[in-house]
Coordinates of C-alpha atoms in Angstrom, one line a residue:
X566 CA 0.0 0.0 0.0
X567 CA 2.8 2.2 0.7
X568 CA 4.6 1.9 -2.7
X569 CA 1.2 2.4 -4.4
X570 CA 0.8 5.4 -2.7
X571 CA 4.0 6.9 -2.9
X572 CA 4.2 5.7 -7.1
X573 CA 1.0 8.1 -7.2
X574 CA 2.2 11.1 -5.7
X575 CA 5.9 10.9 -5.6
X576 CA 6.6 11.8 -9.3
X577 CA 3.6 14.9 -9.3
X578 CA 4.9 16.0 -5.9
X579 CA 8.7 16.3 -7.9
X580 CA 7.5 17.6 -10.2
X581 CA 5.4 20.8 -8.9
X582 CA 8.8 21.2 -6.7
X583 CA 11.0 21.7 -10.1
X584 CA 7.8 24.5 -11.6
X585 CA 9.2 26.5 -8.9
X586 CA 12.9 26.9 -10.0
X587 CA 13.3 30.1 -11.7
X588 CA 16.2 32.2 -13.0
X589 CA 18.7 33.2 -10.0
X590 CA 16.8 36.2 -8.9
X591 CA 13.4 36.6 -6.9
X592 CA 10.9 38.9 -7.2
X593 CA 10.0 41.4 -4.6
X594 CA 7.1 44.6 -4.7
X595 CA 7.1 43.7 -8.6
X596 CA 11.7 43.8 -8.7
X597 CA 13.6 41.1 -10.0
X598 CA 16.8 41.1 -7.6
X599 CA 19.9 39.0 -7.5
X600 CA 19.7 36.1 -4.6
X601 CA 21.3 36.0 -1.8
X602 CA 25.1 36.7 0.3
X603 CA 25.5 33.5 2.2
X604 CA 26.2 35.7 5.4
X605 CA 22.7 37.3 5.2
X606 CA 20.9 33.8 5.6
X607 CA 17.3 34.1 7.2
X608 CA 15.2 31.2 8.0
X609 CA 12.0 31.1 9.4
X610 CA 8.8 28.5 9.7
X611 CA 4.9 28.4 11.0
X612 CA 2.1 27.2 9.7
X613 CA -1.4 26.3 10.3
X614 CA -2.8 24.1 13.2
X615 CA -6.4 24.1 14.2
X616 CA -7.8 26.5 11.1
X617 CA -6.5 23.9 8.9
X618 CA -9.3 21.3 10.3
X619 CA -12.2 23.7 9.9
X620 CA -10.8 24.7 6.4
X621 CA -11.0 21.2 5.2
X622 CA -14.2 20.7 6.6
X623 CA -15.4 23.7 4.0
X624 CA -13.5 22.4 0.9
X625 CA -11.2 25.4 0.9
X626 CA -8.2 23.7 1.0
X627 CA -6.0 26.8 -1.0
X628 CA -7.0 29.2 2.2
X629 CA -4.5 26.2 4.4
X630 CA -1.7 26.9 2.1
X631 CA -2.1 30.3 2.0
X632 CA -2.4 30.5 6.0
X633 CA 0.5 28.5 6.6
X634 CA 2.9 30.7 3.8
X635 CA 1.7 34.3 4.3
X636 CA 2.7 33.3 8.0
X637 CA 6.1 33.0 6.8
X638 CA 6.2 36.0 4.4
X639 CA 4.6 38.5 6.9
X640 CA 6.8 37.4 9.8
X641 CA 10.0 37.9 6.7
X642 CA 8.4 41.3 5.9
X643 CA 8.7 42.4 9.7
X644 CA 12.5 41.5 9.6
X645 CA 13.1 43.0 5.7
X646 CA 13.7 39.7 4.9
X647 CA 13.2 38.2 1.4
X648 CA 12.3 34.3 0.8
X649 CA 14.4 32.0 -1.5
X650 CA 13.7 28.5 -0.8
X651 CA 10.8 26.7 0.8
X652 CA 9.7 22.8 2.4
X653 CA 6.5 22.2 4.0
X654 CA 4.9 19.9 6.2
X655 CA 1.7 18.4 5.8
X656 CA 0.7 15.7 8.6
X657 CA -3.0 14.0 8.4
X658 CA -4.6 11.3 9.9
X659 CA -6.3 10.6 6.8
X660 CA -4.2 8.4 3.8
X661 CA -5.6 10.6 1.0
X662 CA -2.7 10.8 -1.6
X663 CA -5.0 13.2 -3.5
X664 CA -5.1 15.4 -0.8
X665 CA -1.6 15.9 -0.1
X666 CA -1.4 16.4 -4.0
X667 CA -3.9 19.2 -3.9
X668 CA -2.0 20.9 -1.4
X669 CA 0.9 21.4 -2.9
X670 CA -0.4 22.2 -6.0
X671 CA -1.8 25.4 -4.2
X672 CA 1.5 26.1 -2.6
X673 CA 3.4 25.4 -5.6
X674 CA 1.5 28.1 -7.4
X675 CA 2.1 30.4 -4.8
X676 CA 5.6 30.1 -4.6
X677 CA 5.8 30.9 -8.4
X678 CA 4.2 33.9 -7.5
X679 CA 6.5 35.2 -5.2
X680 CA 9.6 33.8 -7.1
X681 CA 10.4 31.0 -4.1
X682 CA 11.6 27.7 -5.0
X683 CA 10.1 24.6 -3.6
X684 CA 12.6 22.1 -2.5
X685 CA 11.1 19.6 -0.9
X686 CA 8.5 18.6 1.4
X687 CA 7.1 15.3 4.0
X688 CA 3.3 14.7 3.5
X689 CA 3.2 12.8 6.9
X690 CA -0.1 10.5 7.0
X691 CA -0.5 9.9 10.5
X692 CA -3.6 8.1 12.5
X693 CA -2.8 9.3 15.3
X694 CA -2.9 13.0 14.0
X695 CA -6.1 15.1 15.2
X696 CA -6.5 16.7 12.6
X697 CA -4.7 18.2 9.4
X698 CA -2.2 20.6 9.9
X699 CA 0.4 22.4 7.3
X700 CA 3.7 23.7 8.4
X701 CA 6.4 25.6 5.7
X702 CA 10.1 26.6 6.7
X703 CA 11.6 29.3 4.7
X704 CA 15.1 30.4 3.8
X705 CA 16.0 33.4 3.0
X706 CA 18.2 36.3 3.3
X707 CA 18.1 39.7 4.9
X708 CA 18.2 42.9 2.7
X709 CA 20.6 45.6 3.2
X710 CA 20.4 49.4 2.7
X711 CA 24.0 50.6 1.9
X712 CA 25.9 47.9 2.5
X713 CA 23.7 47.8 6.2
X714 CA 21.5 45.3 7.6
X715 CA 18.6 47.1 9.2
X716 CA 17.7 46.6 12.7
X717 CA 15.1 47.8 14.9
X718 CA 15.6 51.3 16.3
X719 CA 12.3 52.7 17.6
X720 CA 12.9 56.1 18.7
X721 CA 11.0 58.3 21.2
X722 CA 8.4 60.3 18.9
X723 CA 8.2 57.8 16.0
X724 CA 4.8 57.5 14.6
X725 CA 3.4 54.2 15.0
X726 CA 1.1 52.5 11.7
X727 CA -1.1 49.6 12.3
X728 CA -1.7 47.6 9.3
X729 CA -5.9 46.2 9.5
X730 CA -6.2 42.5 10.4
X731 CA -8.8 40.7 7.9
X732 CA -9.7 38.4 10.6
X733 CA -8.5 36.1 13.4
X734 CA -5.4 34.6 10.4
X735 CA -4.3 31.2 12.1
X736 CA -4.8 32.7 15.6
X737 CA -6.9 31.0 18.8
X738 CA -8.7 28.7 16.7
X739 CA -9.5 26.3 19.6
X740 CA -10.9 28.9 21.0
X741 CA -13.0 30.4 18.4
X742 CA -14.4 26.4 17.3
X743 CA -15.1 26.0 21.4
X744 CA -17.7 28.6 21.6
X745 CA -19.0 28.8 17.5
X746 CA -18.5 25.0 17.1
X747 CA -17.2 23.1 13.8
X748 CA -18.9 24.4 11.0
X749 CA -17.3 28.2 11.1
X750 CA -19.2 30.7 8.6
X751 CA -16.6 31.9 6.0
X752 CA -15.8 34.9 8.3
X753 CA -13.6 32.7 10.2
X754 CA -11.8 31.5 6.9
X755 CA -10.6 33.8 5.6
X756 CA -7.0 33.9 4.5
X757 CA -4.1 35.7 7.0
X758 CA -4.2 39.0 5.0
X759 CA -0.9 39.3 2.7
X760 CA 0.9 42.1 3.8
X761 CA 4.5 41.0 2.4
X762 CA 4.6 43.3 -1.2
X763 CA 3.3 46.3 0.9
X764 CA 5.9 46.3 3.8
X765 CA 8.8 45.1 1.2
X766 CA 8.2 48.4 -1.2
X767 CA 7.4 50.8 2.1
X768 CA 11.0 49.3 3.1
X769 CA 12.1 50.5 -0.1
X770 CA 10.4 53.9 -0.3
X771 CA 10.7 55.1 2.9
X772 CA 13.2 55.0 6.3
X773 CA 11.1 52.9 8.6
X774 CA 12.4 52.7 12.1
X775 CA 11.2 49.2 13.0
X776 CA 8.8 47.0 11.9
X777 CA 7.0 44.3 14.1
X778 CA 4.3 41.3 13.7
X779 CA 2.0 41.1 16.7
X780 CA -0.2 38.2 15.4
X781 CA 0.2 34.8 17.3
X782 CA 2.3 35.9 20.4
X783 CA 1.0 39.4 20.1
X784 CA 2.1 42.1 22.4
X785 CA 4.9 40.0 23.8
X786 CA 6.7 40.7 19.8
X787 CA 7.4 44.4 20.6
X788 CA 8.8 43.7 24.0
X789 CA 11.1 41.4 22.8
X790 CA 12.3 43.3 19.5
X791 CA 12.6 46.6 21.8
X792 CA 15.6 46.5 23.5
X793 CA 19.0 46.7 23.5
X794 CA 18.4 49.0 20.0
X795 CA 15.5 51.0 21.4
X796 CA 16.1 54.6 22.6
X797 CA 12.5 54.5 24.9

């Protein structure tokens, strides 16, 4: 059963890995730009735990790859970080080949769109899972202005811009199936908002003091990214 199964989805899972591999640049706020100085490596992963069951429940199986990589890219953004390589994870307790397939068809076709190449992946069936969940790791590299890699330096008197959530993203999804139960109204689905291309060409544009992502662990992310570098 295991050889079927992997003689299905082996050779389509290879072979939506090698649509990603583009010329040696990626593309960022519409910029084609040379890849990356090994000393500027940045990697990153999260994904999409408890969202991903209700989203598979509705048939909207793009909205759990999209979750689980605009994770990655916002938390990138926050750091002026740009993506050049990407894995994933996908564990379920159901042995659905086409599933797995489906999936990273979706996050395939994302990753052409932001110019990352997909290098490889686990699709994990697991009884003993709970339920579906998708997880991506990312590598990357850190931008620099002048020769400089930018860090953090909030200043007293900086104006602070919040960026509009579309919804609750991947966040406190026990929570929210607890007290509106399993069959979430498409409210609750909706994608984590994309705010990568925004915050990369602001970055461009303009001298922004710090930027920060206060989804998941929420206000704990500016405390941590304050200090030593923060003159408040």
């Amino acid at each position: 059963m295991e050889r079927q199964r992997k003689e299905l989805y082996t050779p389509r899972m290879k072979e939506l890995a090698e649509s990603t591999r583009v010329a040696e640049y990626v593309k960022v706020a519409g910029k084609l730009i040379p890849r990356p100085l090994p000393q500027d490596d940045y990697d990153h992963a999260d994904g999409v735990g408890s969202k991903a069951k209700a989203l598979k429940r509705a048939g909207y199986l793009h909205g759990i790859v999209l979750d689980a990589l605009r994770g990655n890219l916002n938390d990138l953004a926050a750091d002026d970080a740009i993506p050049s390589t990407a894995s994933d994870i996908i564990v379920s307790p159901e042995d659905d080949p086409e599933f797995f397939i489906h999936l990273v068809e979706y996050l395939a076709y994302e990753c052409r769109q932001k110019g990352i190449i997909l290098t490889g992946g686990d699709p994990d069936f697991n009884r003993e899972a709970g339920h579906v969940e998708m997880f991506i790791t990312i590598h990357g590299y850190r931008r620099r202005k002048d020769g400089v890699i930018q860090e953090n330096r909030f200043r007293i008197g900086d104006v602070i811009v919040g960026l509009d959530s579309g919804g609750p993203h991947c966040n406190g999804f026990s929570l929210i199936r607890r007290y509106f139960g399993e069959d979430l109204s498409l409210e609750f689905l909706e994608p984590t908002t994309d705010y990568y291309d925004g915050i990369m060409k602001v970055n461009e544009e303009v001298d922004v003091h710090a930027r920060v992502n206060i989804t998941g662990t929420a206000f704990l992310r500016p405390r941590q990214k304050l200090p030593p570098r923060a003159d408040m």
